[in-house]
Coordinates of C-alpha atoms in Angstrom, one line a residue:
X9 CA 166.8 53.9 104.3
X10 CA 165.8 52.3 107.7
X11 CA 162.7 50.2 108.1
X12 CA 161.1 52.9 110.3
X13 CA 161.7 55.6 107.7
X14 CA 160.3 53.4 105.0
X15 CA 157.1 52.8 107.0
X16 CA 156.7 56.5 107.7
X17 CA 157.3 57.4 104.1
X18 CA 154.7 54.9 102.9
X19 CA 152.2 56.2 105.5
X20 CA 152.6 59.7 104.0
X21 CA 152.0 58.2 100.5
X22 CA 148.9 56.3 101.6
X23 CA 147.4 59.4 103.2
X24 CA 147.8 61.2 99.9
X25 CA 146.2 58.2 98.1
X26 CA 143.3 58.1 100.6
X27 CA 142.5 61.8 100.2
X28 CA 142.6 61.8 96.4
X29 CA 140.2 58.9 96.1
X30 CA 138.0 59.9 99.0
X31 CA 137.1 63.2 97.4
X32 CA 135.6 61.4 94.4
X33 CA 132.7 60.0 96.6
X34 CA 132.5 62.0 99.8
X35 CA 131.1 65.1 98.1
X36 CA 128.0 63.3 96.7
X37 CA 126.3 63.1 100.0
X38 CA 126.8 66.8 100.6
X39 CA 125.2 67.9 97.3
X40 CA 121.7 68.6 98.7
X41 CA 123.2 70.9 101.4
X42 CA 125.4 72.7 98.8
X43 CA 122.3 73.1 96.6
X44 CA 120.3 74.6 99.4
X45 CA 123.2 76.9 100.5
X46 CA 123.6 78.4 97.0
X47 CA 119.9 78.2 96.1
X48 CA 120.5 76.4 92.9
X49 CA 119.3 73.3 91.0
X50 CA 120.4 69.7 91.3
X51 CA 121.6 69.9 87.7
X52 CA 124.0 72.8 88.5
X53 CA 125.2 71.5 91.8
X54 CA 126.0 68.1 90.4
X55 CA 128.9 69.7 88.6
X56 CA 130.7 69.9 92.0
X57 CA 131.0 66.1 91.8
X58 CA 131.1 65.7 88.1
X59 CA 134.1 68.0 87.5
X60 CA 136.3 66.2 90.0
X61 CA 135.5 62.7 88.5
X62 CA 136.0 64.0 85.0
X63 CA 139.4 65.6 85.9
X64 CA 140.6 62.4 87.6
X65 CA 139.8 60.3 84.6
X66 CA 141.4 62.8 82.1
X67 CA 144.7 63.7 83.9
X68 CA 145.8 60.4 85.6
X69 CA 147.7 59.0 82.7
X70 CA 149.3 62.3 81.9
X71 CA 150.2 63.0 85.5
X72 CA 151.8 59.6 85.8
X73 CA 153.9 60.1 82.7
X74 CA 155.1 63.6 83.8
X75 CA 156.0 62.2 87.2
X76 CA 158.0 59.3 85.6
X77 CA 159.8 61.8 83.4
X78 CA 160.5 64.7 85.8
X79 CA 160.6 63.0 89.2
X80 CA 157.8 61.4 91.2
X81 CA 158.6 63.2 94.4
X82 CA 158.6 66.6 92.9
X83 CA 155.3 66.0 91.0
X84 CA 153.7 64.4 94.1
X85 CA 154.5 67.5 96.2
X86 CA 153.1 69.7 93.4
X87 CA 149.9 67.6 93.3
X88 CA 149.6 67.8 97.1
X89 CA 150.1 71.5 97.0
X90 CA 147.3 71.9 94.4
X91 CA 145.0 69.5 96.2
X92 CA 145.5 71.2 99.6
X93 CA 145.3 74.8 98.4
X94 CA 142.2 74.2 96.4
X95 CA 140.5 72.1 99.1
X96 CA 140.9 75.2 101.3
X97 CA 139.5 77.3 98.4
X98 CA 136.5 75.0 98.1
X99 CA 135.9 75.4 101.8
X100 CA 135.6 79.2 101.6
X101 CA 134.0 79.5 98.1
X102 CA 131.3 82.2 97.9
X103 CA 129.5 80.9 94.8
X104 CA 128.8 77.7 92.9
X105 CA 130.9 78.8 90.0
X106 CA 133.8 79.4 92.3
X107 CA 133.3 76.0 94.0
X108 CA 133.2 74.1 90.6
X109 CA 136.3 76.0 89.4
X110 CA 138.2 75.2 92.6
X111 CA 137.1 71.5 92.3
X112 CA 138.6 71.4 88.9
X113 CA 142.0 72.4 90.1
X114 CA 141.6 70.1 93.2
X115 CA 140.9 67.3 90.7
X116 CA 144.2 68.0 88.9
X117 CA 146.0 67.6 92.2
X118 CA 144.0 64.4 92.9
X119 CA 144.9 63.0 89.4
X120 CA 148.6 63.6 90.1
X121 CA 148.9 62.1 93.6
X122 CA 146.6 59.1 93.2
X123 CA 148.4 57.0 90.5
X124 CA 152.0 57.7 91.5
X125 CA 151.7 56.4 95.1
X126 CA 152.1 52.8 93.8
X127 CA 155.4 53.3 91.9
X128 CA 156.8 55.4 94.8
X129 CA 155.9 52.7 97.3
X130 CA 157.6 50.0 95.1
X131 CA 160.6 52.3 94.9
X132 CA 160.7 52.4 98.7
X133 CA 160.3 48.7 99.4
X134 CA 161.6 47.2 96.2
X135 CA 160.2 45.1 93.3
X136 CA 160.0 41.9 95.4
X137 CA 157.4 43.5 97.6
X138 CA 155.2 44.7 94.7
X139 CA 152.3 42.5 95.6
X140 CA 152.2 43.7 99.2
X141 CA 152.6 47.3 98.3
X142 CA 149.9 47.1 95.6
X143 CA 147.7 45.2 98.1
X144 CA 147.9 48.0 100.6
X145 CA 147.5 50.7 98.0
X146 CA 144.5 48.9 96.6
X147 CA 142.9 48.4 100.0
X148 CA 143.4 52.1 100.8
X149 CA 141.9 53.1 97.4
X150 CA 138.9 50.8 97.8
X151 CA 138.5 51.9 101.4
X152 CA 138.6 55.6 100.5
X153 CA 136.1 55.1 97.6
X154 CA 133.7 53.3 99.8
X155 CA 134.2 55.5 102.9
X156 CA 133.1 58.7 101.1
X157 CA 129.3 58.5 102.0
X158 CA 129.8 57.3 105.6
X159 CA 132.4 59.9 106.4
X160 CA 130.5 62.6 104.6
X161 CA 127.3 61.7 106.4
X162 CA 129.0 61.9 109.8
X163 CA 130.5 65.3 109.0
X164 CA 127.2 66.7 107.8
X165 CA 125.5 65.5 111.0
X166 CA 127.8 67.6 113.2
X167 CA 129.2 70.3 110.9
X168 CA 128.5 72.1 107.6
X169 CA 129.2 70.9 104.0
X170 CA 132.4 73.1 104.0
X171 CA 134.0 70.7 106.4
X172 CA 133.8 68.0 103.7
X173 CA 136.6 69.8 102.0
X174 CA 138.2 71.1 105.2
X175 CA 139.1 67.5 106.3
X176 CA 141.7 67.5 103.5
X177 CA 143.8 70.3 104.8
X178 CA 145.4 68.8 107.9
X179 CA 145.9 65.5 106.0
X180 CA 147.5 67.3 103.1
X181 CA 149.9 69.1 105.5
X182 CA 150.9 65.8 107.2
X183 CA 151.4 64.0 103.9
X184 CA 153.4 66.9 102.4
X185 CA 155.8 67.1 105.4
X186 CA 156.4 63.3 105.5
X187 CA 157.0 63.0 101.7
X188 CA 159.2 66.2 101.5
X189 CA 161.5 65.0 104.3
X190 CA 161.7 61.2 104.1
X191 CA 160.8 60.1 100.5
X192 CA 163.6 59.9 98.0
X193 CA 163.3 61.0 94.3
X194 CA 162.6 58.4 91.6
X195 CA 162.3 58.4 87.8
X196 CA 161.6 56.1 84.9
X197 CA 165.2 56.1 83.7
X198 CA 164.2 54.7 80.2
X199 CA 162.4 58.0 79.3
X200 CA 164.2 60.6 77.3
X201 CA 163.5 63.5 75.0
X202 CA 160.6 66.0 75.2
X203 CA 157.1 65.4 76.5
X204 CA 154.7 64.3 73.8
X205 CA 152.7 67.5 73.6
X206 CA 150.5 66.3 70.7
X207 CA 149.7 63.0 72.4
X208 CA 148.9 64.9 75.7
X209 CA 146.5 67.2 73.9
X210 CA 144.8 64.4 72.0
X211 CA 144.5 62.2 75.1
X212 CA 143.2 65.0 77.2
X213 CA 140.7 66.1 74.5
X214 CA 139.6 62.5 73.9
X215 CA 139.1 61.5 77.6
X216 CA 137.5 64.8 78.6
X217 CA 134.9 64.9 75.8
X218 CA 134.2 61.2 76.1
X219 CA 133.9 61.4 79.9
X220 CA 131.8 64.5 79.7
X221 CA 129.4 62.8 77.3
X222 CA 129.0 59.8 79.6
X223 CA 128.5 61.9 82.7
X224 CA 126.1 64.4 81.3
X225 CA 124.3 62.3 78.6
X226 CA 121.3 61.7 80.9
X227 CA 121.0 65.5 81.7
X228 CA 121.3 66.9 78.2
X229 CA 119.8 64.0 76.4
X230 CA 121.6 61.2 74.6
X231 CA 120.3 62.4 71.3
X232 CA 121.4 66.0 71.8
X233 CA 124.0 67.5 69.4
X234 CA 126.2 68.3 72.4
X235 CA 126.4 64.8 73.7
X236 CA 126.7 63.1 70.4
X237 CA 129.4 65.5 69.4
X238 CA 131.3 64.8 72.6
X239 CA 131.1 61.1 72.3
X240 CA 132.0 61.1 68.6
X241 CA 134.8 63.7 69.1
X242 CA 136.2 61.8 72.0
X243 CA 136.3 58.5 70.1
X244 CA 137.9 60.1 67.1
X245 CA 140.5 61.9 69.3
X246 CA 141.5 58.6 71.0
X247 CA 141.8 56.9 67.6
X248 CA 144.1 59.6 66.3
X249 CA 146.0 59.5 69.6
X250 CA 146.7 55.8 69.2
X251 CA 147.9 56.4 65.6
X252 CA 150.2 59.2 66.7
X253 CA 151.6 57.2 69.6
X254 CA 152.5 54.4 67.1
X255 CA 154.6 56.8 65.1
X256 CA 156.2 59.2 67.6
X257 CA 159.6 58.5 69.1
X258 CA 158.9 59.4 72.7
X259 CA 155.1 58.6 73.1
X260 CA 153.1 59.7 76.1
X261 CA 151.6 56.2 76.4
X262 CA 153.8 53.3 75.4
X263 CA 151.4 51.2 73.5
X264 CA 153.8 48.2 73.8
X265 CA 152.5 47.9 77.4
X266 CA 149.2 46.7 76.0
X267 CA 151.0 43.5 74.9
X268 CA 151.3 42.6 78.5
X269 CA 147.8 41.0 78.7
X270 CA 147.8 40.9 82.5
X271 CA 148.0 44.8 82.5
X272 CA 145.2 45.1 80.0
X273 CA 142.9 42.5 81.6
X274 CA 143.6 43.8 85.1
X275 CA 142.8 47.3 84.0
X276 CA 139.5 46.1 82.6
X277 CA 138.6 44.3 85.8
X278 CA 139.4 47.5 87.8
X279 CA 137.3 49.3 85.2
X280 CA 134.4 46.9 86.1
X281 CA 134.8 47.5 89.8
X282 CA 134.5 51.3 89.3
X283 CA 131.4 50.6 87.2
X284 CA 129.8 48.3 89.8
X285 CA 130.6 50.6 92.7
X286 CA 128.0 53.0 91.5
X287 CA 125.2 50.6 92.7
X288 CA 126.0 50.5 96.4
X289 CA 127.6 53.9 96.7
X290 CA 125.2 56.1 94.6
X291 CA 122.1 54.3 93.6
X292 CA 121.5 52.5 96.9
X293 CA 122.2 55.8 98.7
X294 CA 119.4 57.4 96.6
X295 CA 117.1 54.6 97.7
X296 CA 117.9 55.0 101.4
X297 CA 117.5 58.8 101.4
X298 CA 114.9 59.5 98.7
X299 CA 112.6 56.4 99.0
X300 CA 113.0 55.4 102.6
X301 CA 113.6 59.0 103.7
X302 CA 116.5 58.1 105.9
X303 CA 118.9 60.9 107.0
X304 CA 122.3 61.2 105.5
X305 CA 123.9 59.8 108.7
X306 CA 121.6 56.8 108.9
X307 CA 122.2 56.0 105.2
X308 CA 126.0 56.4 105.8
X309 CA 125.9 54.0 108.7
X310 CA 124.1 51.4 106.6
X311 CA 126.6 51.7 103.7
X312 CA 129.7 51.9 106.0
X313 CA 130.2 48.1 106.4
X314 CA 131.3 48.0 102.8
X315 CA 134.4 50.0 103.8
X316 CA 135.2 47.9 106.8
X317 CA 134.8 44.7 104.7
X318 CA 137.1 45.9 102.0
X319 CA 139.8 46.5 104.5
X320 CA 139.7 42.8 105.3
X321 CA 138.9 41.4 101.9
X322 CA 141.7 43.2 100.0
X323 CA 144.6 41.9 102.1
X324 CA 143.0 38.5 102.2
X325 CA 142.7 38.6 98.4
X326 CA 146.3 39.5 98.1
X327 CA 147.3 36.5 100.3
X328 CA 145.3 34.2 98.1
X329 CA 146.8 35.9 95.0
X330 CA 150.3 35.0 96.2
X331 CA 149.3 31.4 96.6
X332 CA 146.9 30.6 93.8
X333 CA 147.4 33.6 91.4
X334 CA 145.2 36.4 90.3
X335 CA 142.7 34.5 88.2
X336 CA 140.7 32.7 90.9
X337 CA 140.7 35.7 93.2
X338 CA 139.6 38.4 90.7
X339 CA 137.1 36.0 89.0
X340 CA 135.5 35.0 92.3
X341 CA 135.4 38.7 93.3
X342 CA 133.5 39.7 90.2
X343 CA 131.1 36.8 90.6
X344 CA 130.5 37.7 94.3
X345 CA 130.0 41.3 93.4
X346 CA 127.5 40.4 90.7
X347 CA 125.6 38.1 93.1
X348 CA 125.5 40.9 95.7
X349 CA 124.1 43.4 93.2
X350 CA 121.4 40.8 92.3
X351 CA 120.6 40.4 96.0
X352 CA 120.2 44.2 96.3
X353 CA 117.3 43.9 93.9
X354 CA 115.3 42.1 96.6
X355 CA 115.4 45.0 99.0
X356 CA 112.0 46.6 99.6
X357 CA 110.8 49.4 101.9
X358 CA 110.1 46.9 104.6
X359 CA 113.4 45.0 104.4
X360 CA 115.2 45.0 107.8
X361 CA 118.3 47.1 108.0
X362 CA 120.3 44.0 109.1
X363 CA 119.5 42.3 105.7
X364 CA 120.6 45.4 103.8
X365 CA 123.9 45.4 105.8
X366 CA 124.5 41.7 105.0
X367 CA 124.1 42.4 101.2
X368 CA 126.4 45.4 101.5
X369 CA 129.0 43.3 103.3
X370 CA 128.8 40.7 100.5
X371 CA 129.4 43.4 98.0
X372 CA 132.4 44.6 100.0
X373 CA 133.9 41.1 99.9
X374 CA 133.5 41.0 96.1
X375 CA 134.8 44.5 95.6
X376 CA 137.9 43.8 97.8
X377 CA 138.7 40.6 96.0
X378 CA 138.2 42.2 92.6
X379 CA 140.6 45.0 93.5
X380 CA 143.4 42.5 93.6
X381 CA 143.4 43.4 89.9
X382 CA 145.5 46.5 90.9
X383 CA 148.1 44.1 92.2
X384 CA 148.0 41.9 89.1
X385 CA 148.3 44.9 86.8
X386 CA 151.9 45.7 87.7
X387 CA 153.1 42.2 88.6
X388 CA 154.8 41.6 85.3
X389 CA 155.8 45.1 84.4
X390 CA 159.4 46.4 84.8
X391 CA 159.7 48.4 88.0
X392 CA 160.4 51.6 86.1
X393 CA 157.0 51.1 84.2
X394 CA 155.0 50.7 87.4
X395 CA 154.2 54.4 87.3
X396 CA 152.5 54.5 83.9
X397 CA 150.9 51.1 84.7
X398 CA 149.4 52.5 87.8
X399 CA 148.2 55.6 85.9
X400 CA 146.5 53.3 83.3
X401 CA 144.7 51.1 85.8
X402 CA 143.6 53.9 88.1
X403 CA 142.3 55.9 85.1
X404 CA 140.4 52.7 84.0
X405 CA 138.5 52.7 87.3
X406 CA 137.6 56.3 87.1
X407 CA 136.3 55.9 83.5
X408 CA 134.4 52.8 84.7
X409 CA 132.7 55.0 87.3
X410 CA 131.8 57.5 84.6
X411 CA 130.3 54.7 82.5
X412 CA 128.4 53.4 85.6
X413 CA 126.9 56.9 86.0
X414 CA 126.1 57.0 82.3
X415 CA 124.4 53.6 82.1
X416 CA 123.1 52.8 85.5
X417 CA 121.8 56.2 86.5
X418 CA 120.3 56.7 83.1
X419 CA 118.5 53.4 83.4
X420 CA 117.4 54.4 86.9
X421 CA 116.0 57.7 85.6
X422 CA 114.0 55.8 83.0
X423 CA 112.7 53.3 85.6
X424 CA 111.8 56.0 88.0
X425 CA 110.0 58.0 85.3
X426 CA 108.0 54.9 84.4
X427 CA 107.3 54.2 88.0
X428 CA 106.1 57.7 88.8
X429 CA 103.7 57.7 85.8
X430 CA 102.2 54.4 87.0
X431 CA 101.9 55.7 90.5
X432 CA 100.1 58.8 89.3
X433 CA 97.8 56.9 87.0
X434 CA 96.9 54.2 89.6
X435 CA 96.4 56.9 92.3
X436 CA 94.0 58.9 90.1
X437 CA 92.0 55.8 89.2
X438 CA 91.8 54.9 92.9
X439 CA 90.6 58.3 93.9
X440 CA 88.0 58.3 91.2
X441 CA 86.7 54.9 92.4
X442 CA 86.2 56.4 95.9
X443 CA 83.9 59.1 94.4
X444 CA 84.8 62.0 96.8
X445 CA 83.3 65.4 96.4
X446 CA 84.1 67.4 93.3
X447 CA 86.3 69.8 95.2
X448 CA 88.4 66.9 96.8
X449 CA 88.7 65.2 93.5
X450 CA 89.9 68.3 91.7
X451 CA 92.4 69.0 94.5
X452 CA 93.8 65.4 94.3
X453 CA 94.2 65.6 90.5
X454 CA 96.0 69.0 90.8
X455 CA 98.3 68.1 93.6
X456 CA 99.2 64.7 92.2
X457 CA 100.2 66.4 88.9
X458 CA 102.5 68.8 90.9
X459 CA 103.9 65.9 92.9
X460 CA 105.0 63.9 89.9
X461 CA 105.8 66.8 87.6
X462 CA 109.6 66.2 88.0
X463 CA 110.7 62.8 86.7
X464 CA 114.4 63.0 87.7
X465 CA 115.7 60.3 90.0
X466 CA 117.5 63.0 91.9
X467 CA 114.0 64.3 93.0
X468 CA 112.5 60.9 93.9
X469 CA 111.7 62.2 97.4
X470 CA 108.0 63.2 97.6
X471 CA 107.7 63.4 101.4
X472 CA 107.2 67.1 101.5
X473 CA 104.9 67.0 98.5
X474 CA 102.8 64.3 100.1
X475 CA 102.6 66.5 103.2
X476 CA 101.4 69.4 101.1
X477 CA 98.9 67.2 99.3
X478 CA 97.5 66.1 102.7
X479 CA 97.2 69.7 103.9
X480 CA 95.4 70.7 100.7
X481 CA 93.0 67.7 101.0
X482 CA 92.2 68.5 104.6
X483 CA 91.1 72.0 103.6
X484 CA 89.1 70.7 100.6
X485 CA 87.5 67.9 102.7
X486 CA 86.0 70.5 105.1
X487 CA 83.6 71.6 102.4
X488 CA 80.1 70.2 102.8
X489 CA 79.1 70.8 99.2
X490 CA 78.4 67.9 96.8
X491 CA 79.4 65.3 99.4
X492 CA 79.0 61.7 98.2
X493 CA 76.6 59.3 99.9
X494 CA 78.5 56.5 101.7
X495 CA 78.5 53.2 99.9
X496 CA 75.6 51.0 101.2
X497 CA 77.7 48.0 102.2
X498 CA 80.2 50.0 104.2
X499 CA 79.8 50.7 108.0
X500 CA 79.3 54.4 107.3
X501 CA 76.8 53.5 104.6
X502 CA 74.7 51.3 107.0
X503 CA 74.9 54.0 109.6
X504 CA 73.9 56.7 107.1
X505 CA 70.9 54.6 105.9
X506 CA 69.8 54.1 109.5
X507 CA 70.1 57.7 110.3
X508 CA 68.4 58.7 107.1
X509 CA 65.3 56.6 108.0
X510 CA 65.2 58.2 111.4
X511 CA 65.5 61.6 109.7
X512 CA 62.7 60.7 107.3
X513 CA 60.5 59.7 110.2
X514 CA 61.4 62.9 112.0
X515 CA 60.5 65.0 108.9
X516 CA 57.2 63.1 108.6
X517 CA 56.5 63.7 112.3
X518 CA 57.4 67.4 111.8
X519 CA 55.0 67.7 108.9
X520 CA 52.2 66.1 110.8
X521 CA 53.0 68.3 113.8
X522 CA 52.7 71.4 111.6
X523 CA 49.4 70.2 110.2
X524 CA 48.1 69.4 113.7
X525 CA 49.2 72.8 114.9
X526 CA 47.4 74.5 112.0
X527 CA 44.2 72.6 112.8
X528 CA 44.4 73.6 116.5
X529 CA 45.0 77.2 115.5
X530 CA 41.8 77.1 113.5
X531 CA 39.8 75.5 116.3
X532 CA 41.3 77.7 119.0
X533 CA 39.8 80.7 117.3
X534 CA 36.4 79.3 118.2
X535 CA 37.3 77.8 121.6
X536 CA 39.7 79.9 123.6
X537 CA 40.3 77.1 126.1
X538 CA 42.3 75.2 123.5
X539 CA 45.0 78.0 123.4
X540 CA 47.4 76.2 125.8
X541 CA 47.3 73.1 123.5
X542 CA 48.1 75.4 120.5
X543 CA 51.1 76.8 122.3
X544 CA 52.4 73.4 123.4
X545 CA 51.9 72.1 119.8
X546 CA 53.9 75.0 118.5
X547 CA 56.7 74.2 120.9
X548 CA 56.6 70.6 119.8
X549 CA 56.7 71.7 116.2
X550 CA 59.8 73.9 116.9
X551 CA 61.5 71.0 118.7
X552 CA 60.9 68.5 115.9
X553 CA 62.2 71.1 113.4
X554 CA 65.4 71.5 115.4
X555 CA 65.8 67.8 115.7
X556 CA 65.4 67.5 112.0
X557 CA 68.1 70.0 111.3
X558 CA 70.4 68.3 113.8
X559 CA 69.8 65.0 112.1
X560 CA 70.7 66.7 108.8
X561 CA 74.0 67.7 110.4
X562 CA 74.5 64.1 111.6
X563 CA 74.0 62.9 108.0
X564 CA 76.5 65.5 106.7
X565 CA 79.0 64.4 109.4
X566 CA 78.6 60.8 108.4
X567 CA 79.3 61.8 104.8
X568 CA 82.4 63.7 105.9
X569 CA 83.6 60.7 108.0
X570 CA 83.0 58.4 105.1
X571 CA 84.9 60.7 102.8
X572 CA 87.8 60.9 105.3
X573 CA 88.0 57.1 105.5
X574 CA 88.1 57.0 101.7
X575 CA 90.9 59.7 101.7
X576 CA 92.9 57.6 104.2
X577 CA 92.6 54.7 101.8
X578 CA 93.8 57.0 99.0
X579 CA 96.9 58.1 101.0
X580 CA 97.7 54.5 101.9
X581 CA 97.3 53.5 98.3
X582 CA 99.6 56.3 97.1
X583 CA 102.2 55.3 99.7
X584 CA 102.0 51.7 98.9
X585 CA 102.2 52.3 95.1
X586 CA 105.1 54.6 95.6
X587 CA 107.1 52.2 97.7
X588 CA 106.4 49.2 95.5
X589 CA 107.0 50.8 92.1
X590 CA 110.1 52.7 93.2
X591 CA 111.5 49.6 94.9
X592 CA 111.0 47.8 91.6
X593 CA 112.6 50.6 89.7
X594 CA 115.8 50.4 91.8
X595 CA 115.7 46.6 91.7
X596 CA 115.7 46.4 87.9
X597 CA 118.7 48.8 87.9
X598 CA 120.6 46.5 90.3
X599 CA 119.8 43.5 88.1
X600 CA 121.2 45.2 85.1
X601 CA 124.4 46.1 86.9
X602 CA 124.6 42.5 88.1
X603 CA 124.2 41.1 84.6
X604 CA 126.8 43.4 83.1
X605 CA 129.4 42.5 85.8
X606 CA 128.6 38.8 85.4
X607 CA 128.9 39.0 81.6
X608 CA 132.3 40.8 81.9
X609 CA 133.7 38.5 84.6
X610 CA 135.5 36.1 82.1
X611 CA 138.0 39.0 81.5
X612 CA 139.5 37.9 84.9
X613 CA 140.8 34.8 83.2
X614 CA 143.6 36.9 81.7
X615 CA 144.7 38.8 84.8
X616 CA 147.6 36.4 85.4
X617 CA 149.9 34.4 83.1
X618 CA 149.4 30.7 82.7
X619 CA 152.0 28.5 84.1
X620 CA 153.1 27.4 80.6
X621 CA 153.5 31.0 79.5
X622 CA 155.6 31.9 82.6
X623 CA 157.8 28.9 82.1
X624 CA 158.4 29.6 78.4
X625 CA 159.3 33.2 79.2
X626 CA 161.8 32.0 81.7
X627 CA 163.4 29.7 79.1

């Protein structure tokens, strides 16, 4: 095979890898559009994303084993066919049920093509180039995972949500043609006998129920029978799977591979990267769109630098890996990633976008260096075992992502719920202190209850509800009944008191004018010459009465203006409370993610063999 053919073949493989990983994140940003199109709830539409992630996590190891056994090229083409066909089906789906079903089969295709790219690449370029191949595969994987929201945001800005799936079709065709023409077949020659059906069933059952429990625990409740049964059933199934694999002659998963500590440790590090990626790609995206009310495109452009950084950091990390080994590279990557998550906790609503981008770039550097664990995972494996090794490490990242959703999004939900309750309570206390009219106070209490009725983090955005509250208050504030008197020390209070004194003087003058007019009427009956004075007095009386009424209107206007000023303070207070409390809710979630990554970082110390161990093995 010539060098040119090798490069073309590998390009076809990387396209497949990019698509399979991209679809695990690109759809998230389109969920609001899909929800609106099918007129459904966020709970239902979230399955469009959940089913794909679940399918990847469940079928990667099985897909890798089947490819090793029956031929990687044949299984790759089957996976591409499934992925392309059901991407087209997703694009033209007419109902949410159809879309979720098609995403399941698309996920099977993704689970097949994603893990076997690495062993096919090693087969093309040889074992001696494993580090370079794994580096490119890792960079493409990381780039695809991080590029989902930016690419999705750009597509949604200029096209419909259907094009999020449609982008896969031409890429699938290109990849299919290249692989079918130029890539040669490869197998794991050490495999023999029948496929381990029992092991396949147990692993699929265990991973599917465990993953489902982690992804949907926050929705159904962690104490619900369904979730507890899934978690317990998944754990038991995996334990039985391990016991079966120890006894069976031709196991689905060769447990002897776990003795290679670099594979186990590297898989755990890759698991951590999948877990940590939830913070910038999902939780930070929530913050940008639901708290700052940025558009999908603006949010995507802020997050995009993480993708560009990974493209640089991953190859750089591989170069360092070849010189100093995996340990310092993966360890520093995890520490930088933990530090970047901690820095994200300082982001508030008034934080400049440039600062946000700097923190995101730092996260991309840490992520790129940590992903060198993919290279380290297959370094000491025999070439024919690189397929199953790739399946294990890629499945680990997907399961890490599921755990990230389970822990971090659940914590975010709890933090947001607490923040919303505090915002509501403080806002009600503030409006009561302002002492508006009874109608305004009742309206505020009613609308705030509606605004904060939903405590899900997926419905953080209250922009439309605040607008509705404002409209309701404008109507309520027009009422002149039971208007409060402005506070004496305020500007409106001083103006009101001054106008009130003038009004009192006018009322006194009016009363005296009426009394004078009555006396003149009595006298004019005896002296007709006084009649003109009586008429003029009557006119003066009528004028003072009109002035008194106008002054009453002025007093009412001052009360309304004073109330309006108080309501403006209420709105500003609600806005400030919302921004501060929700920023803290997100910040605490980032800190938790940072601590978990930092605590787990010592695992990186086993991603490479010690020099003594390598020398003893050579001897």
